[in-house]
Short mmCIF file of C-alpha atoms in Angstrom, two decimals:
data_model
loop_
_atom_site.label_atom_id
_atom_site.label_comp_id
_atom_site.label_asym_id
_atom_site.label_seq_id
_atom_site.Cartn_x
_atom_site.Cartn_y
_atom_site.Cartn_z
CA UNK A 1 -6.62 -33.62 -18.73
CA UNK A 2 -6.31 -30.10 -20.64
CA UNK A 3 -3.66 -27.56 -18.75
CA UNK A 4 -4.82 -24.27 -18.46
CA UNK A 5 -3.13 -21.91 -20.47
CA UNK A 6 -0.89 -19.36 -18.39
CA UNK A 7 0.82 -16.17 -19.80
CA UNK A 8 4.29 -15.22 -18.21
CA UNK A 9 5.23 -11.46 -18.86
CA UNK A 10 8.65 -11.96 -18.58
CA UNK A 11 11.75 -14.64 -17.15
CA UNK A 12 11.63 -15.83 -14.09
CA UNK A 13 13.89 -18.12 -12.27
CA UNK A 14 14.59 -21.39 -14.15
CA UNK A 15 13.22 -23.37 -11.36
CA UNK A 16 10.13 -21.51 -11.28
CA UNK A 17 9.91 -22.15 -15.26
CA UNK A 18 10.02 -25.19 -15.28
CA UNK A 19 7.42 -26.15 -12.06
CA UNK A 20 4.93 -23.63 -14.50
CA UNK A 21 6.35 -25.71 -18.32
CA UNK A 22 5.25 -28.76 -16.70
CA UNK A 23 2.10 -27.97 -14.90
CA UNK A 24 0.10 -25.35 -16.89
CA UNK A 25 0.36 -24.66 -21.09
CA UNK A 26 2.75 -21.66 -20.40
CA UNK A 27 3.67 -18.88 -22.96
CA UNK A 28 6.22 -16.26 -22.57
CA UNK A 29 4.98 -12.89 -23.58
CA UNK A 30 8.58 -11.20 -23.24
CA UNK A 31 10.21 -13.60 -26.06
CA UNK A 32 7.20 -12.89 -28.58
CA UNK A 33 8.75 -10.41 -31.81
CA UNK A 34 5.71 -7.96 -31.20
CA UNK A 35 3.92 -8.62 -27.41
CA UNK A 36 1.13 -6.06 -28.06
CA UNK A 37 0.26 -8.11 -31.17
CA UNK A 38 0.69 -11.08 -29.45
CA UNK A 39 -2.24 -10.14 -26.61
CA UNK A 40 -4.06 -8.65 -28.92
CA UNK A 41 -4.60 -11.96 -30.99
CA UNK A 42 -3.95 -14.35 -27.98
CA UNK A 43 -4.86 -12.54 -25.12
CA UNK A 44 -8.59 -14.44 -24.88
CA UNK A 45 -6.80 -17.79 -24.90
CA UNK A 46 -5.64 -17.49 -21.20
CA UNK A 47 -6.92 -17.79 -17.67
CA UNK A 48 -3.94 -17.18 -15.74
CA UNK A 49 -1.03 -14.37 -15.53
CA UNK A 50 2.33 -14.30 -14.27
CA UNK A 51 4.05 -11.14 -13.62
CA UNK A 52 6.94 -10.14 -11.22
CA UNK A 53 6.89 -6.68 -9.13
CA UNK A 54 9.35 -4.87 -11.32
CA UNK A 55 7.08 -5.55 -14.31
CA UNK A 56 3.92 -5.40 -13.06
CA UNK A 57 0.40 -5.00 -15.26
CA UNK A 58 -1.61 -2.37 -16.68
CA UNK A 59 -5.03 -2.45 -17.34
CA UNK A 60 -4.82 -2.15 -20.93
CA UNK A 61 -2.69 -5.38 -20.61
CA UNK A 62 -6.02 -7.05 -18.53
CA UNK A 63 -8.03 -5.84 -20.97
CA UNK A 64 -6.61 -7.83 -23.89
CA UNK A 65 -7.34 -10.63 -21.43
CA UNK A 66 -10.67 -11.09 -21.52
CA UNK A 67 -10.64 -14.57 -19.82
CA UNK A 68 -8.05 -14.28 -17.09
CA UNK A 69 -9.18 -15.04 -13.66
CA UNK A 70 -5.77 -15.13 -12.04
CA UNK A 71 -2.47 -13.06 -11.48
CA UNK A 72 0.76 -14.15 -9.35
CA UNK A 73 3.19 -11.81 -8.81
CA UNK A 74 7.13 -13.06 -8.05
CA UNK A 75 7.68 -10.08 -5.63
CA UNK A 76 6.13 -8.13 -2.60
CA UNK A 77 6.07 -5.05 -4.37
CA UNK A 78 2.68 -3.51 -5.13
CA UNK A 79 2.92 -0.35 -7.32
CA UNK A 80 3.39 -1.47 -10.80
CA UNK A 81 0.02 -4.21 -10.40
CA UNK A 82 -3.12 -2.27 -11.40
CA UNK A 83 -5.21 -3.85 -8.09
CA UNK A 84 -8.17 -1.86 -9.00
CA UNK A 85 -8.37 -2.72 -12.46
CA UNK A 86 -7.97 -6.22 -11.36
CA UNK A 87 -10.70 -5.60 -8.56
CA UNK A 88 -13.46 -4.41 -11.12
CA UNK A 89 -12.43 -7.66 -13.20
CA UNK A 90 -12.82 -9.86 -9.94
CA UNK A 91 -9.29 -10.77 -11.21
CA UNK A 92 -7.83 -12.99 -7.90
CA UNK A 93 -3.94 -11.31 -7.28
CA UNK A 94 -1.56 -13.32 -5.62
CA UNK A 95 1.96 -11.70 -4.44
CA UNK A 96 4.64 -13.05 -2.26
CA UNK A 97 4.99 -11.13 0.89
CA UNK A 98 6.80 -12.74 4.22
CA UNK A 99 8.80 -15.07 2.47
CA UNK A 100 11.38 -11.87 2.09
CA UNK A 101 11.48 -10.40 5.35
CA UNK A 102 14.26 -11.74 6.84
CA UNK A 103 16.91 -11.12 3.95
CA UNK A 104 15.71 -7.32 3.17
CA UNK A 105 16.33 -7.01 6.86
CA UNK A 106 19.70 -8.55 6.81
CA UNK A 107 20.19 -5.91 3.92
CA UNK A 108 19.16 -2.79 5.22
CA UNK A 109 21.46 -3.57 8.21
CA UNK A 110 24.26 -4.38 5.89
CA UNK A 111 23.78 -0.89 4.08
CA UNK A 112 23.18 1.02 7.68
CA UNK A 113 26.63 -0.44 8.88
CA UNK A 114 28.59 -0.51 5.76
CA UNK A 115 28.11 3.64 5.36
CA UNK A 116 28.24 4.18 8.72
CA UNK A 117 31.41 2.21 9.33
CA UNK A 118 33.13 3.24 5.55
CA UNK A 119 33.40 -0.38 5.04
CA UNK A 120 33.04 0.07 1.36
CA UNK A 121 35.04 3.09 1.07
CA UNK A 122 37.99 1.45 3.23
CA UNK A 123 37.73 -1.40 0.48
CA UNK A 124 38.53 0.81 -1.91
CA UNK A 125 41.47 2.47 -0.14
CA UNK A 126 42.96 -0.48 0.42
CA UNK A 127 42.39 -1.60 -2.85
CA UNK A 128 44.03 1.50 -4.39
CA UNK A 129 46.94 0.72 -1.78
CA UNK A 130 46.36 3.84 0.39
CA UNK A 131 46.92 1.97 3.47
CA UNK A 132 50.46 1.29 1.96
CA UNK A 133 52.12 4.26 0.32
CA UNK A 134 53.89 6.56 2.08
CA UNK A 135 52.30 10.27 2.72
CA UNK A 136 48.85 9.07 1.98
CA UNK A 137 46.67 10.05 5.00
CA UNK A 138 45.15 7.91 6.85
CA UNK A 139 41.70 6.72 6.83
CA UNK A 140 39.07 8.85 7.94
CA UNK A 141 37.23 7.88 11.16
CA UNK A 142 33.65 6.18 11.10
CA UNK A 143 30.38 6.88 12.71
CA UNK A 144 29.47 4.50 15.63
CA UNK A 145 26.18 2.28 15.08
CA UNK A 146 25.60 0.30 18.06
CA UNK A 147 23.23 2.65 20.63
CA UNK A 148 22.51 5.28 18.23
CA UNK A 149 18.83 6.40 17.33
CA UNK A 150 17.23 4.74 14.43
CA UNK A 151 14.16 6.11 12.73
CA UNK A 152 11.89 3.96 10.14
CA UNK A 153 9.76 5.09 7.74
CA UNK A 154 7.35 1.79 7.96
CA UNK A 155 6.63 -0.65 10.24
CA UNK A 156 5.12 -3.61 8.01
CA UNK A 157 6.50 -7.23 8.25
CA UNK A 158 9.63 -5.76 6.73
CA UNK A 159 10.15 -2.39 8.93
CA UNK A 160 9.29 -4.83 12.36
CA UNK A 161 11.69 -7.30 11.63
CA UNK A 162 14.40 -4.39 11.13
CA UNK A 163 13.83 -2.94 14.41
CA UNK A 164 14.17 -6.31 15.68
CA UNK A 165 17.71 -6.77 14.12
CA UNK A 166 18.04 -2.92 15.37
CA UNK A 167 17.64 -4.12 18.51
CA UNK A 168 20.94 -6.34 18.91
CA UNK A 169 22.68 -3.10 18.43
CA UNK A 170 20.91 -1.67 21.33
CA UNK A 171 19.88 0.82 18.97
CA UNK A 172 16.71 3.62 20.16
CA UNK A 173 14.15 3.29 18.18
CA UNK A 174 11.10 4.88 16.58
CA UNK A 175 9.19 4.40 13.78
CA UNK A 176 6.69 6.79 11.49
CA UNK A 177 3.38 5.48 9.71
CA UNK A 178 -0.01 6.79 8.82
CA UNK A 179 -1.14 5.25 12.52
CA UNK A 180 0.27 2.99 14.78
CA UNK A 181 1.41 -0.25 14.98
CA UNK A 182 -0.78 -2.28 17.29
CA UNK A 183 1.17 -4.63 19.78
CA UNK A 184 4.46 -3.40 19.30
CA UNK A 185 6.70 -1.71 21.99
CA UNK A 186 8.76 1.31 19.61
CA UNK A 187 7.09 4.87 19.61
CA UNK A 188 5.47 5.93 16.52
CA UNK A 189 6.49 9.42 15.67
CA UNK A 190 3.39 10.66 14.00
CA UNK A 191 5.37 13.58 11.97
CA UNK A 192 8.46 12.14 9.41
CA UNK A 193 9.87 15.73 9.92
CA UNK A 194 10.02 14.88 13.87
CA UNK A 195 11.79 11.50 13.21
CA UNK A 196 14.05 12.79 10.82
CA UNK A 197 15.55 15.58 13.33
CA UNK A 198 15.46 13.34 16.04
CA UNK A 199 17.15 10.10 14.78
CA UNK A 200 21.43 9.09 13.76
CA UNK A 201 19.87 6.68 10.73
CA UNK A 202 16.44 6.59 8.64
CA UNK A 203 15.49 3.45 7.18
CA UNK A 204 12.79 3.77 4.37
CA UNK A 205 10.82 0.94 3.95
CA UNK A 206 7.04 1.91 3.16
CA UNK A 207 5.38 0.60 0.69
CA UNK A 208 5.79 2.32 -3.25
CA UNK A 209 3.07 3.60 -5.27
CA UNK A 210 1.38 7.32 -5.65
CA UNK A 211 0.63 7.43 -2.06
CA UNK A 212 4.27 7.49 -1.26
CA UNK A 213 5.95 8.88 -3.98
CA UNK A 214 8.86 12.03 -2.67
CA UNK A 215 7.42 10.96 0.62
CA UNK A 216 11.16 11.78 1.62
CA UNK A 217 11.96 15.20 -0.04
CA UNK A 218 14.16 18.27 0.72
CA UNK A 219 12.42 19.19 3.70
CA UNK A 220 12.66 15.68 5.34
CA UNK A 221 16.22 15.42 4.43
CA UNK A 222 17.44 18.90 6.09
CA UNK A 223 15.77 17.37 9.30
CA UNK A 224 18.10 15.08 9.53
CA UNK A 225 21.07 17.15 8.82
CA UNK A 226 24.66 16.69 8.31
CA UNK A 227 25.34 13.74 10.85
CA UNK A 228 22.24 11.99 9.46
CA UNK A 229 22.28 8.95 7.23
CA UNK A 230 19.47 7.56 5.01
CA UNK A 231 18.98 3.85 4.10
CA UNK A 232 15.88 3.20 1.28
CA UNK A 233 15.25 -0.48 0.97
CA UNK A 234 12.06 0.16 -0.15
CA UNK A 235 11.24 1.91 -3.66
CA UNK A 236 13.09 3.85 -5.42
CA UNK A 237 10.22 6.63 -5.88
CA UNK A 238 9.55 6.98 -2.00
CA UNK A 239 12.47 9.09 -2.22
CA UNK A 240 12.73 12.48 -4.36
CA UNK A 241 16.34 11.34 -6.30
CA UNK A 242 16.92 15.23 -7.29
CA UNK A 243 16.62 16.24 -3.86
CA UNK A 244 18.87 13.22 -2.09
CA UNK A 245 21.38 13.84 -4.26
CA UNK A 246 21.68 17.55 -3.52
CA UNK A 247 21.87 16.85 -0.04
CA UNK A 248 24.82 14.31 -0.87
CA UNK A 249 26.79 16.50 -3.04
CA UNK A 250 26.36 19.27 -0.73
CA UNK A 251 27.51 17.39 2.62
CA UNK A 252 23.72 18.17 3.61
CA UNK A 253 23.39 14.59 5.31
CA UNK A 254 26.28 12.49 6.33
CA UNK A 255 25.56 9.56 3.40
CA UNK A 256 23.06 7.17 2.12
CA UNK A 257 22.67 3.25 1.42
CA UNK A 258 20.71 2.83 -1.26
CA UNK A 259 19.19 -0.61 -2.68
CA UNK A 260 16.46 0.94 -5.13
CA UNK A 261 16.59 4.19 -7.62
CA UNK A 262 13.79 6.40 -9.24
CA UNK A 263 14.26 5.04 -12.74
CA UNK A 264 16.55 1.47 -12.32
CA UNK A 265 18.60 0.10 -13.82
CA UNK A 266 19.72 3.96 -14.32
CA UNK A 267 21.48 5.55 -10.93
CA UNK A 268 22.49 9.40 -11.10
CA UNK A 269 26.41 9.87 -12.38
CA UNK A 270 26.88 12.37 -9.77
CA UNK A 271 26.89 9.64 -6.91
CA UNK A 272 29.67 7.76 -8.87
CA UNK A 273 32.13 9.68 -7.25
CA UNK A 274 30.85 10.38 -4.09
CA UNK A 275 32.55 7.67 -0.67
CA UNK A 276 29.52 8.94 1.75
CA UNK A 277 27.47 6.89 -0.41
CA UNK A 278 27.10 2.88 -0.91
CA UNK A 279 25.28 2.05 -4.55
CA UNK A 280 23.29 -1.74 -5.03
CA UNK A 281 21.56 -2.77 -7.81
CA UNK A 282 18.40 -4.12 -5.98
CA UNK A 283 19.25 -6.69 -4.42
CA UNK A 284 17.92 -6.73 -1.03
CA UNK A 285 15.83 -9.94 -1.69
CA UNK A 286 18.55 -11.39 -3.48
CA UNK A 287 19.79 -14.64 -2.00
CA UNK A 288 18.94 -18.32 -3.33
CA UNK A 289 17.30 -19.35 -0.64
CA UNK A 290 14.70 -16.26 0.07
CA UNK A 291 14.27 -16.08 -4.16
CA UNK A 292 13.56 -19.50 -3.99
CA UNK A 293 10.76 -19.02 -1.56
CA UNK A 294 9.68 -16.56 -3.64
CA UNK A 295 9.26 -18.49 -6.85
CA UNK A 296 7.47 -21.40 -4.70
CA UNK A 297 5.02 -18.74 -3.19
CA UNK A 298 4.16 -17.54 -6.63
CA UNK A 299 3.75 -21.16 -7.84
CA UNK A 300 2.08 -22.05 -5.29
CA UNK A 301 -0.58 -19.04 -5.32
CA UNK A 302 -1.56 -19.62 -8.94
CA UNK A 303 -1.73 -23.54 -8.29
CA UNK A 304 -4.14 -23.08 -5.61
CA UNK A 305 -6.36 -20.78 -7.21
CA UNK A 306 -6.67 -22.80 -10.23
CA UNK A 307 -6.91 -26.10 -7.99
CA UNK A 308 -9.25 -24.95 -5.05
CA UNK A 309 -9.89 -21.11 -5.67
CA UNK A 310 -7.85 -19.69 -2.88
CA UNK A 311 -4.29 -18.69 -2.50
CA UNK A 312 -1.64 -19.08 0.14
CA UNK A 313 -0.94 -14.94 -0.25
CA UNK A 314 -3.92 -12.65 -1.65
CA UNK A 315 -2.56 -9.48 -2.35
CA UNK A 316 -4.59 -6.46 -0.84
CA UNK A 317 -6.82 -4.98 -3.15
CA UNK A 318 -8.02 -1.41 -2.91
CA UNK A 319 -11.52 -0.91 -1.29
#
């Protein structure tokens, strides 16, 4: 029986590679010496695409792929896949939502506590043997987490399942969207300004995309105000970078954990320096088991599309 011929943008986790090497005729775009002239000659050869949420596709790229019919994304992220480009095509897009929920969670809690509590910057004070040498002062005092007020900026599969965790720490909570939430018990604080003044803690985790992007600018960041910390799990562009730095630098909010950046893998010098800040490299999804799941899902969606013409996660496409 003759495979169908798949196109992977770019490397994926082993695992995953090899499930798609020994199912499908797979070809990997990112190891070819020119890829433009590569889809420009080969493009019309395949039926299926897969692409992760950090690299995404264009619709020049789906137009030098005049045959596709398919598209699985490795990640939950949205705003680098061209959904209405796909949509006029009636290109099926598969994505990998759910599967991730628990361990961005986990994450965004780690980041809330860890610059609340100066875990990080204690690590480093101890490291440096501050604790240890004489006339060194002491370190600084933390800011309590457990029963403070907790804004988020979302409340998705993701945003719920933090005010869940939130909820252990008999945190208040509230929550801002475009409308609200249907069956759940937190208030939704229709303006961002409003939940930015009012909470201890802002989680970010909307979706990315145009629709989103400086979402959280100047204006929302002097809301909440010098005792205020900011957590963005979500994408680095929800957040205007210029403007979050400022308010670091200047002492303007009390500190930020941040997971994503405007223009990753590049993060801006000036927060190099700066303990009221916590710095990962996008990683909030990044544990073997939940990256696992993720790598099945995407299988899994682009197997049962070519198999039975449905998948186990659609992504949403844009009316």
């Amino acid at each position: 029986m003759k495979k169908h011929r798949i196109l992977q943008a770019g490397r994926l986790l082993p695992s995953l590679e090899a499930r798609l090497a020994a199912e499908f005729d797979t070809h990997l775009l990112a190891s070819k010496a020119d890829p433009q002239a590569y889809l420009a000659a080969h493009g019309g050869e395949f039926e299926g695409f897969v692409t992760s949420a950090g690299v995404g596709f264009s619709a020049a790229t789906l137009e030098r792929m005049p045959k596709l019919r398919v598209i699985s994304s490795f990640g939950v992220g949205l705003d680098k896949l061209d959904l209405a480009a796909a949509k006029a095509r009636g290109i099926a897009v598969g994505y990998t939502p759910d599967v991730l929920n628990d361990c961005v969670a986990d994450l965004a809690m780690v980041l809330m506590l860890d610059v609340a509590r100066r875990v990080s910057e204690a690590d480093r004070y101890v490291r440096r043997g501050g604790w240890t040498t004489p006339g060194v002062a002491s370190f600084p005092l933390a800011r309590k987490v457990s029963g403070a007020k907790l804004g988020i900026v979302g409340l998705g599969r993701i945003g719920q399942t933090i005010a869940k965790r939130a909820g252990g720490f008999e945190m208040d909570i509230r929550y801002h969207s475009r409308r609200p939430v249907e069956g759940v018990s937190w208030r939704h604080e229709s303006s961002l300004i409003e939940l930015a003044r009012w909470c201890d803690f802002l989680i970010v985790i909307t979706a990315g995309g145009a629709g989103t992007k400086h979402l959280i600018n100047a204006e929302v960041l002097d809301a909440l105000g010098p005792r205020g910390f900011i957590v963005n799990v979500a994408r680095g562009s929800v957040i205007d970078e210029a403007a979050l730095v400022r308010a670091l630098v200047d002492r303007r909010i009390a500190g930020a954990g941040l997971d994503v950046f405007e223009n990753e893998p590049q993060v801006p010098t000036e927060l190099f320096t700066l303990d009221n800040v916590v710095l990962l490299p996008h990683i909030a999804s990044g544990t073997q088991e939940t990256r696992q799941a993720m790598a099945d899902r995407t299988f899994d969606n682009l197997q049962g599309f070519l198999r039975e013409g449905r998948m186990v996660s659609p992504a949403p496409l844009p009316n």
